[in-house]
Short mmCIF file of C-alpha atoms and ligand atoms in Angstrom, two decimals:
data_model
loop_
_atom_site.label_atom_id
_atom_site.label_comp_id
_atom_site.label_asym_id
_atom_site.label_seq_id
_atom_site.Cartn_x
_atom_site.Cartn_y
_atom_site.Cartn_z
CA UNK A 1 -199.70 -26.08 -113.92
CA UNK A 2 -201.26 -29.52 -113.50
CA UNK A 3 -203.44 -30.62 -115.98
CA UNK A 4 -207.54 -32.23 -115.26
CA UNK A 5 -209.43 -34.43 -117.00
CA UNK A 6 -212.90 -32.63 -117.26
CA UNK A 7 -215.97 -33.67 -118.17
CA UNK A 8 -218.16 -30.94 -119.63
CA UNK A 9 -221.58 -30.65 -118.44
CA UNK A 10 -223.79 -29.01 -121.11
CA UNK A 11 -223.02 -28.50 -124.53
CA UNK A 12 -223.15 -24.87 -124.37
CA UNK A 13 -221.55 -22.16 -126.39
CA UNK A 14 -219.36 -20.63 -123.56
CA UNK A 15 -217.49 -23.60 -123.17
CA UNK A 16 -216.90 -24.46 -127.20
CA UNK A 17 -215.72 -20.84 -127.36
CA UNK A 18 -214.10 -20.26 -124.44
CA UNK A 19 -213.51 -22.73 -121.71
CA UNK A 20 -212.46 -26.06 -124.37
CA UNK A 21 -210.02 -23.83 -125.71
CA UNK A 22 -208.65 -22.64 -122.10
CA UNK A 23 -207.98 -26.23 -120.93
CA UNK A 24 -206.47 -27.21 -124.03
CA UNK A 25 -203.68 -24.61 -124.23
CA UNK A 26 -203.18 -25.10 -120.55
CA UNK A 27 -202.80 -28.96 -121.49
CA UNK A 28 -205.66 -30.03 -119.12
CA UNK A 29 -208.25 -33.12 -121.26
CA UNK A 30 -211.36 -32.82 -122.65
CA UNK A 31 -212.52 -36.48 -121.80
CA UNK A 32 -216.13 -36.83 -122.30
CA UNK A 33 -219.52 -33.98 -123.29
CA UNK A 34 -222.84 -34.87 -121.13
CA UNK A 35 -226.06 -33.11 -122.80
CA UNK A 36 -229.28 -33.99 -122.20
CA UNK A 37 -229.85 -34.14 -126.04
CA UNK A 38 -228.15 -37.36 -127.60
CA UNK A 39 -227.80 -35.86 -131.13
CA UNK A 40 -226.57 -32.81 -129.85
CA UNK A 41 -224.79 -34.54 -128.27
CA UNK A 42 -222.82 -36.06 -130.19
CA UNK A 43 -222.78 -33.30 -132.92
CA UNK A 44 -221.12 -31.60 -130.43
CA UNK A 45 -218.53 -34.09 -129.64
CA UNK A 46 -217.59 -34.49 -132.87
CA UNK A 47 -217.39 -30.51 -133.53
CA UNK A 48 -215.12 -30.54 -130.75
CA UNK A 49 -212.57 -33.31 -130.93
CA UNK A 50 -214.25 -34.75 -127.75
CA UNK A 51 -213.80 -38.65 -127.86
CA UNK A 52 -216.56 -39.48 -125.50
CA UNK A 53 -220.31 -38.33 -125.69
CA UNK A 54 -223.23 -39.49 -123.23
CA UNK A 55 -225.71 -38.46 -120.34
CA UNK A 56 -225.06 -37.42 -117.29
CA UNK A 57 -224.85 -40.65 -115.88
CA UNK A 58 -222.65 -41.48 -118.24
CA UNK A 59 -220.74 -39.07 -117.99
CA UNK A 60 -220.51 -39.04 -113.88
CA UNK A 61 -219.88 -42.57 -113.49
CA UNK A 62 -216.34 -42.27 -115.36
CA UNK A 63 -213.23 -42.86 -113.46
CA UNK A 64 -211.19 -41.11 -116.04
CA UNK A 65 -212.14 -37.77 -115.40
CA UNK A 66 -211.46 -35.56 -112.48
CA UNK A 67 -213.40 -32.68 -112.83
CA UNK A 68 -216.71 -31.40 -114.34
CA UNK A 69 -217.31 -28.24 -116.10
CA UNK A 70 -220.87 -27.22 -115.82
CA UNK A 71 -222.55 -24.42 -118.27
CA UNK A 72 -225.95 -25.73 -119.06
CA UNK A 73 -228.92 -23.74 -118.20
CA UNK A 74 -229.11 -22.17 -114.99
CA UNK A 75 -231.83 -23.97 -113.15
CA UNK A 76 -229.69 -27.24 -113.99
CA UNK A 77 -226.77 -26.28 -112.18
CA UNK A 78 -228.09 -27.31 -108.74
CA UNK A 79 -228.93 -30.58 -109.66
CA UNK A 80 -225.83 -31.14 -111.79
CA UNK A 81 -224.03 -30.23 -109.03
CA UNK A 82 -225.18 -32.26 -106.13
CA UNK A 83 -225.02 -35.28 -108.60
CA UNK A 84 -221.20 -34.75 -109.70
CA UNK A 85 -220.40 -33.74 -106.10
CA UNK A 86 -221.80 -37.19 -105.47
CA UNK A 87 -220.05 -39.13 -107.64
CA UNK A 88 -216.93 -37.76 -106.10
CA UNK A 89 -216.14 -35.29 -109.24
CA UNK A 90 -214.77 -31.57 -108.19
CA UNK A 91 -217.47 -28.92 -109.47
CA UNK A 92 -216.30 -25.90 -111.95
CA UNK A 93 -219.83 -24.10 -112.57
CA UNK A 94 -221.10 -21.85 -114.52
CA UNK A 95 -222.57 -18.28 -112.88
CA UNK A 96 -224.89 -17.15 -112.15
CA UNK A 97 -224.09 -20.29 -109.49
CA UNK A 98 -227.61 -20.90 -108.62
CA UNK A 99 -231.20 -19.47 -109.07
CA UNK A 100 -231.73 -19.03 -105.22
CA UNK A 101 -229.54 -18.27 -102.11
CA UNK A 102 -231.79 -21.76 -101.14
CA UNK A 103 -230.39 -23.82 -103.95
CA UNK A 104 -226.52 -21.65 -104.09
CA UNK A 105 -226.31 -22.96 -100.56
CA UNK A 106 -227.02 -26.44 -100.84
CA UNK A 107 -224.78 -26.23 -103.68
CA UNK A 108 -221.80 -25.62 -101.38
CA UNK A 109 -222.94 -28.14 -98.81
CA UNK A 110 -222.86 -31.05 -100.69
CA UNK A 111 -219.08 -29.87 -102.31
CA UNK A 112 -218.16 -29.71 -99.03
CA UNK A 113 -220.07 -32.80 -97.65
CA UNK A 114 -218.75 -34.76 -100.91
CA UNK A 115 -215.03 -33.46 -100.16
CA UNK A 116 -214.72 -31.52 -103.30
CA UNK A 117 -213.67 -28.16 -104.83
CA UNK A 118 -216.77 -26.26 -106.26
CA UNK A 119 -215.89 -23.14 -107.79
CA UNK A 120 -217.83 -20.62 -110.22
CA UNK A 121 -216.59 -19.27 -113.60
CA UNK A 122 -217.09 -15.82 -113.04
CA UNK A 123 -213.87 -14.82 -115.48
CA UNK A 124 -213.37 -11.38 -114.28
CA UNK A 125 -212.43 -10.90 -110.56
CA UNK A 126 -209.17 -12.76 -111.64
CA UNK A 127 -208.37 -10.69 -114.55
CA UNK A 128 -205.03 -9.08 -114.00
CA UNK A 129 -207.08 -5.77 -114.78
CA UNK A 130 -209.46 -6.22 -112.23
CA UNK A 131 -206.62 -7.61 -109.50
CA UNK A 132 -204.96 -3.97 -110.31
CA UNK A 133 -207.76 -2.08 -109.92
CA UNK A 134 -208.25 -3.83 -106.63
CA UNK A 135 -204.50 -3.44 -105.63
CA UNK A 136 -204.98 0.61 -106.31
CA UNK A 137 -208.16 0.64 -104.40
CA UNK A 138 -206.25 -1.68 -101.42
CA UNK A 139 -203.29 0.09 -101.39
CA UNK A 140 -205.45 3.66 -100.65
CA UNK A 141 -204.93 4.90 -103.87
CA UNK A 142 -207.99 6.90 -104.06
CA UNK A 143 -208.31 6.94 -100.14
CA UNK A 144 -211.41 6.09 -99.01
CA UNK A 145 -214.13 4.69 -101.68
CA UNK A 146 -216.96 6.53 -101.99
CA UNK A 147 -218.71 4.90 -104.97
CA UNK A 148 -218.64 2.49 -107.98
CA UNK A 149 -220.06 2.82 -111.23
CA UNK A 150 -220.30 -0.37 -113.22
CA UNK A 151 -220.72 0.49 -117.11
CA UNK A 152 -221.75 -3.37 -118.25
CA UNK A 153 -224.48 -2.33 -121.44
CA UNK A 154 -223.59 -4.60 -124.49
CA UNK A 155 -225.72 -6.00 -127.21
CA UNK A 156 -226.35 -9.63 -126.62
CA UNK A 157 -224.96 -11.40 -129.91
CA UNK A 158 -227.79 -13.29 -131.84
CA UNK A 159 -226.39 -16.36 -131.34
CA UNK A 160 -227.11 -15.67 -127.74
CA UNK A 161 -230.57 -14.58 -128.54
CA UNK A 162 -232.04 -17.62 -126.87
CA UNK A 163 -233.36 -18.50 -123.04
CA UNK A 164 -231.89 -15.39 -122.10
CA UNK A 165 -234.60 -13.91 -123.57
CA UNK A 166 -237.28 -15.20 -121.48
CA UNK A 167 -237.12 -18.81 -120.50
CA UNK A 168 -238.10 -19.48 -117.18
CA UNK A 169 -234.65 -21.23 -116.83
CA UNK A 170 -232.58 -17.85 -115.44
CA UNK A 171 -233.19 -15.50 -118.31
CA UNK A 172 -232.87 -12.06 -118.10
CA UNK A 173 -230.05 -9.54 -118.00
CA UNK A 174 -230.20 -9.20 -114.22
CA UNK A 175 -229.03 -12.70 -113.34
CA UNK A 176 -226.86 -12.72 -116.70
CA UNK A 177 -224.58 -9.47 -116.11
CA UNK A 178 -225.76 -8.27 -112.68
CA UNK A 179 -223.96 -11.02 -111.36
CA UNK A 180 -220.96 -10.47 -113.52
CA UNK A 181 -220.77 -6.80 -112.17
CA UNK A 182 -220.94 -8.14 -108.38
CA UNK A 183 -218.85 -10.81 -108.68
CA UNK A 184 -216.10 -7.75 -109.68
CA UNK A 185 -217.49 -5.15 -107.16
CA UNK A 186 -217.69 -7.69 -104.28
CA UNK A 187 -214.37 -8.41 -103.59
CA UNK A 188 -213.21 -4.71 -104.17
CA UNK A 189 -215.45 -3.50 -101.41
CA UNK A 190 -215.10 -6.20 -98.98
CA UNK A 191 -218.52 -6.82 -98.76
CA UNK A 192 -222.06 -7.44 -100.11
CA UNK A 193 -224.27 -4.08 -100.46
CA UNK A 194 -226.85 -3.64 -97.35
CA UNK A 195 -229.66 -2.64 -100.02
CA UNK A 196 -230.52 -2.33 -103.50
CA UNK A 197 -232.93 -0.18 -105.62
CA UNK A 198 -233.29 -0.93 -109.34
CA UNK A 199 -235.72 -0.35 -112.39
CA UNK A 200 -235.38 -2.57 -115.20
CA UNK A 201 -237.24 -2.13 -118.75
CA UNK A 202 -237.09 -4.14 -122.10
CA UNK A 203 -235.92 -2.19 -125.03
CA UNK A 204 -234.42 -4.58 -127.25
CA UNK A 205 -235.87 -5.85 -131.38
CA UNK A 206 -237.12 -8.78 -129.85
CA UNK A 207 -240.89 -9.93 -128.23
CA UNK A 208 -239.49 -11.23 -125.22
CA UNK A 209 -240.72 -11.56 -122.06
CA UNK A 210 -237.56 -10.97 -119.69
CA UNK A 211 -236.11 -7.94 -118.99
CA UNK A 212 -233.23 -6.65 -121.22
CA UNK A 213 -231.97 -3.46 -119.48
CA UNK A 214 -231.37 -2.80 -115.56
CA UNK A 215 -230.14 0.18 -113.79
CA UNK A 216 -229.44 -0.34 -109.91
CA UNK A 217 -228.10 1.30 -107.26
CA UNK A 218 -226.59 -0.36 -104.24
CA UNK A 219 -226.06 0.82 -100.56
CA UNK A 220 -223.30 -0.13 -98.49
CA UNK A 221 -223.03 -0.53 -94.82
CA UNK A 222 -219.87 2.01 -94.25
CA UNK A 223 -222.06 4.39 -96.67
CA UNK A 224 -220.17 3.67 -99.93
CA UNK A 225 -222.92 3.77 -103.07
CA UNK A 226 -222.55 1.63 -106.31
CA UNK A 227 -224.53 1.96 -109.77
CA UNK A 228 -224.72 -0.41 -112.21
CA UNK A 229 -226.11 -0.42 -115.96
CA UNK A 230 -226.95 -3.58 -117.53
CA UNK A 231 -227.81 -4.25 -120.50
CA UNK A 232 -228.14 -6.42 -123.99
CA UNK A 233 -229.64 -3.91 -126.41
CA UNK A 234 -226.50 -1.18 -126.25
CA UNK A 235 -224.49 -1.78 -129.59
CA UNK A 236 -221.91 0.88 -129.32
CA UNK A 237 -220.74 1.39 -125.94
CA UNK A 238 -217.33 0.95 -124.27
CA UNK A 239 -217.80 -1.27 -121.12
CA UNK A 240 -216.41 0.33 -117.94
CA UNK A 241 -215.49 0.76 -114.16
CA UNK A 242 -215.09 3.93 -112.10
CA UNK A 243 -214.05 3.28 -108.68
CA UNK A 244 -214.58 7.22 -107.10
CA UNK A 245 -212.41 7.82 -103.89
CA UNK A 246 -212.54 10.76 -101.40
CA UNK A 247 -208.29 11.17 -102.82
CA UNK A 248 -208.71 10.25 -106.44
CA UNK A 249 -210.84 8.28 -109.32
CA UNK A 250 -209.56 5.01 -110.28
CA UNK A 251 -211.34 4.75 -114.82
CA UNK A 252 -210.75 1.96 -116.03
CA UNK A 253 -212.50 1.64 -119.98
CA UNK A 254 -213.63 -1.81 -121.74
CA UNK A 255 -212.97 -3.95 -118.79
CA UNK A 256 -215.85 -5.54 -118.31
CA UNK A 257 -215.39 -8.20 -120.92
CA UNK A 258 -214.40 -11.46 -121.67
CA UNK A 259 -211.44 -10.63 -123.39
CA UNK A 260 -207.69 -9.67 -121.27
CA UNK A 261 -207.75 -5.96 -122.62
CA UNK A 262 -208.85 -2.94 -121.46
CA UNK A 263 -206.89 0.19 -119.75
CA UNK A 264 -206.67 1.27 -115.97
CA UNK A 265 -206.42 5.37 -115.51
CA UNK A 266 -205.27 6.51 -112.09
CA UNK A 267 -206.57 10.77 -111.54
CA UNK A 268 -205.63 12.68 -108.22
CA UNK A 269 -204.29 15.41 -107.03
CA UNK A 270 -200.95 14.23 -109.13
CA UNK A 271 -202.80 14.75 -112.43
CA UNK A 272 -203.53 11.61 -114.73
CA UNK A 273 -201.51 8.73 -115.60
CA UNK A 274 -202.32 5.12 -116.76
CA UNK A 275 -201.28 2.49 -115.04
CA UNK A 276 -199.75 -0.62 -116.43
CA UNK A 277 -200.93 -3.56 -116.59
CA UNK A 278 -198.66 -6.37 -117.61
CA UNK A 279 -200.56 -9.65 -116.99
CA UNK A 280 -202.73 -9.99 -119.84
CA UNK A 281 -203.52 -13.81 -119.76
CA UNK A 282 -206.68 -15.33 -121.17
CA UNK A 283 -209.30 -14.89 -118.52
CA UNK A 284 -210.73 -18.18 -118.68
CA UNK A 285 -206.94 -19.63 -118.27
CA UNK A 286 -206.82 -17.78 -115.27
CA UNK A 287 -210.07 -19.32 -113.90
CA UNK A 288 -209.53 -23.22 -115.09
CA UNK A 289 -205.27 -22.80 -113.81
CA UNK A 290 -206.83 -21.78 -110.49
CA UNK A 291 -209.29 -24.13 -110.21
CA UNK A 292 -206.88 -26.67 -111.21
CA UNK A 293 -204.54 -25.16 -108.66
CA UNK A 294 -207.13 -25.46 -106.09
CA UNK A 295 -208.04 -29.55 -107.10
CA UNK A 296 -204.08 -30.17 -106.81
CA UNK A 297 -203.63 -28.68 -103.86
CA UNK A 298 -201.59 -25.95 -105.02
CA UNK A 299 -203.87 -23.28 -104.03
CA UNK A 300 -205.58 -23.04 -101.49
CA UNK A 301 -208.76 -21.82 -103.01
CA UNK A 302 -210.03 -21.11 -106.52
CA UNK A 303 -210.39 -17.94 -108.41
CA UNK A 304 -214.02 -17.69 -107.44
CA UNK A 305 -215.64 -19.99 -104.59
CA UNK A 306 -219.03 -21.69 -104.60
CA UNK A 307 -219.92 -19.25 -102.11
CA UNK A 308 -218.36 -15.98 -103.59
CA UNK A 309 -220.42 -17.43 -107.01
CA UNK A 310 -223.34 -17.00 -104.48
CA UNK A 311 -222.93 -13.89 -102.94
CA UNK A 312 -222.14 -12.69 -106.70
CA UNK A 313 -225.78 -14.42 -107.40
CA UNK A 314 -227.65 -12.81 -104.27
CA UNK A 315 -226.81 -9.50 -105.50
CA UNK A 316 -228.91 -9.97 -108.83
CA UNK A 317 -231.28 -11.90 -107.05
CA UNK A 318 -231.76 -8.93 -104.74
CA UNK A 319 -231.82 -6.20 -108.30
CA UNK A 320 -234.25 -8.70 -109.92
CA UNK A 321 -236.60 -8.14 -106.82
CA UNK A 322 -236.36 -4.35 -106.18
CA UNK A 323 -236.71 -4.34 -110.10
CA UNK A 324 -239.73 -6.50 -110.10
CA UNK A 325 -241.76 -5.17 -106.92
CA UNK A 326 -239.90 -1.08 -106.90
CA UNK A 327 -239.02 -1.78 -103.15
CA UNK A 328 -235.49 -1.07 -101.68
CA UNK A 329 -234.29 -4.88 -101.12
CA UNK A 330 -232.54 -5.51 -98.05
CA UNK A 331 -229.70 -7.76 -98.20
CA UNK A 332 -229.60 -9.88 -95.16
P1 LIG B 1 -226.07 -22.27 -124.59
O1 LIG B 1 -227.41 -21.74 -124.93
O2 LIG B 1 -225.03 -22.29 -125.66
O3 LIG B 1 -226.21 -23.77 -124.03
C1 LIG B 1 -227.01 -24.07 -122.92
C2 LIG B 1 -227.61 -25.46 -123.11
O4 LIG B 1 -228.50 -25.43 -124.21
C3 LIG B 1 -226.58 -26.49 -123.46
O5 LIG B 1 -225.98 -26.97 -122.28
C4 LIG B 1 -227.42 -27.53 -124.20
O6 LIG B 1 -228.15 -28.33 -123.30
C5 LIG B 1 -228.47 -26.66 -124.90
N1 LIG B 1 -228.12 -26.42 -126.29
C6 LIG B 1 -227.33 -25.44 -126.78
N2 LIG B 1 -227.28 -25.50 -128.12
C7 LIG B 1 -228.06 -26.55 -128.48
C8 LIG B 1 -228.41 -27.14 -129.73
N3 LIG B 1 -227.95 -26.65 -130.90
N4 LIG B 1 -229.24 -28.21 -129.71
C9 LIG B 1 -229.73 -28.71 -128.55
N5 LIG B 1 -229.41 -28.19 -127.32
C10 LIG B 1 -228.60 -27.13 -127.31
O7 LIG B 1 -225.58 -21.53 -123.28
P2 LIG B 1 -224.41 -20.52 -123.00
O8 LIG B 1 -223.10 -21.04 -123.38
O9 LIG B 1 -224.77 -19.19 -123.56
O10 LIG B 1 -224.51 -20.44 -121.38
C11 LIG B 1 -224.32 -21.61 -120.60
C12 LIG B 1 -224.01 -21.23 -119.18
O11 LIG B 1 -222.78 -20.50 -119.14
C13 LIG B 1 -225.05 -20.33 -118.49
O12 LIG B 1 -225.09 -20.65 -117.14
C14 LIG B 1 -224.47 -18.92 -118.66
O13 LIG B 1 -224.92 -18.02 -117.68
C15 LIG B 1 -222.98 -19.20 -118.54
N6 LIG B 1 -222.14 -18.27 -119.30
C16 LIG B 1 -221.04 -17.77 -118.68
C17 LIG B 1 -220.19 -16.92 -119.32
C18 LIG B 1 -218.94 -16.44 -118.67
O14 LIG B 1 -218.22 -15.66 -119.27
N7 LIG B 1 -218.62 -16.88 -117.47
C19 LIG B 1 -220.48 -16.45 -120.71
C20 LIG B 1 -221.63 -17.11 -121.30
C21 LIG B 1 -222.42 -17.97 -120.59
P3 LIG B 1 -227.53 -29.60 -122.57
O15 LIG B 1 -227.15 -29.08 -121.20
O16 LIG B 1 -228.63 -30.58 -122.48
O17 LIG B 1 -226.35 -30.01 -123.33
#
């Protein structure tokens, strides 16, 4: 696998629990933290073995790294982007990939104009659970699909208990796990839904303006209908996926997570049997080896594109709105 030298963009938690980790078992560098808070900075750096702290600038103007990693807030990733496309610096970035199909788009332009990879870290379309699920589904398993149900209701950790909350900087669950449920549902259907109905409430301890639960239900051009629940206030709840099919019902229980678990139950007209899953690899490892893959030339894509990450975006974007004004949103 070859091995980057990444900058990280944003001192965030995802990538000091998750993504810092995933590059260092796959051998890839941690060069350099960019944070638009100098003590935090370099608090961070020093928390995380990361020899090099600075701004952006700073960071960007390097010749030692390769690639940036970018999970600050959401309404930074546009800018970030352009800027590190600029400097010549393939993109890795953080979902949901933009705060507007506007801004997702422009987003992939300049990667594109700049010569560079952009990819998002959506962590689950990779998954070797979700890549069987699809292979079932592909290979007619269930014949033709008839609906989804997307079972994504957690309880946000209160370390997380933050701008998702409210800030005006992409809170909310709908851009936080809507996405997350598209970016898995999209590329098992083949396509984006033609329109979307949702309500969305707030239920959660907290005195917070953004929503914190979201129920939608999604229309699709050959007449195939997926629901979604999505939430931060559910403590107890397995996450899950049913993929119904006019031959058979494809469950599969606690795969919507960040972790490589999770099992895959096949029912038809055979009975019941799980299926086995053998690739169980660190999901995050999967999305920083493709992406790496994809820099190198080895591949000729990443895991998720900048404009999958998008299309994985538009679908909250279009929940948020049928939430907000209780219209059916086209998607167009
Ligand atoms: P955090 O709240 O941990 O960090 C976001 C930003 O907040 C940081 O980049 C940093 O700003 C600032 N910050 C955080 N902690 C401090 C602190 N103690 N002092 C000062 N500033 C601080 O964000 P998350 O890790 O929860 O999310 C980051 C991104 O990653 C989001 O886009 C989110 O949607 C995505 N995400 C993706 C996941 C996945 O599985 N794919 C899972 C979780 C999040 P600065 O940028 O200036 O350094």
């Amino acid at each position: 696998m070859p091995a980057l030298r990444w900058g990280l963009v944003g001192a965030s938690d995802i990538a000091e629990t998750r993504m810092v980790p995933a590059m260092r078992r796959l051998g890839h560098d941690v060069v350099a933290v960019a944070s638009g808070n100098a003590d935090w900075a370099a608090t961070y750096a020093n928390r995380n073995d990361i020899g090099v702290h600075g701004s952006l600038s700073d960071v960007l103007a390097r010749d030692d790294i390769d690639a940036v990693y970018i999970s600050s807030t959401n309404e930074q990733h546009r800018p970030q982007t352009e800027l590190a496309a600029a400097a010549g610096k393939h993109v890795l970035c953080e979902k949901p990939l933009a705060l507007t199909v506007e801004d997702g788009r422009a987003m992939v332009a300049a990667c594109e104009r700049a010569g560079v990879i952009l990819g998002t870290n959506h962590h689950m379309p990779g998954s070797g659970i979700h890549r069987a699920i699809r292979q079932l589904a592909a290979d007619g398993a269930v014949g033709r699909l008839l609906a989804v149900r997307v079972f994504h209701a957690v309880m946000l950790p209160e370390r997380l208990q933050g701008w998702r909350l409210g800030s005006p900087a992409g809170g909310g669950v709908t851009l936080d796990i809507t996405c997350h449920d598209a970016s898995v549902i999209n590329p098992l259907l083949g396509a984006l839904p033609t329109d979307v109905v949702a309500l969305a409430t707030h239920q959660g301890p907290w005195d917070a303006p953004a929503e914190d639960a979201v129920m939608a239900t999604m229309r699709y051009a050959d007449g195939a209908l997926v629901q979604t629940h999505d939430a931060f206030t559910v403590k107890h709840a397995p996450t899950g996926l049913h993929v119904l099919g006019s031959d058979g019902a494809i469950l599969a229980t606690n795969v919507m997570t960040q972790d490589p678990i999770g099992t895959v139950v096949l029912r038809d007209a055979a009975g019941e049997r799980e299926i086995d899953v053998p690739d169980r690899q660190d999901l995050y490892e999967i999305s920083v080896g493709g992406f790496a893959a994809a820099v190198r030339g080895e591949a000729d894509r990443p895991v998720v594109t900048g404009l999958e990450g998008l299309q994985a975006a538009q679908v909250s974007f279009a929940v948020r709105q049928a939430a907000e004004t209780g219209e059916r949103v086209a998607i167009g």
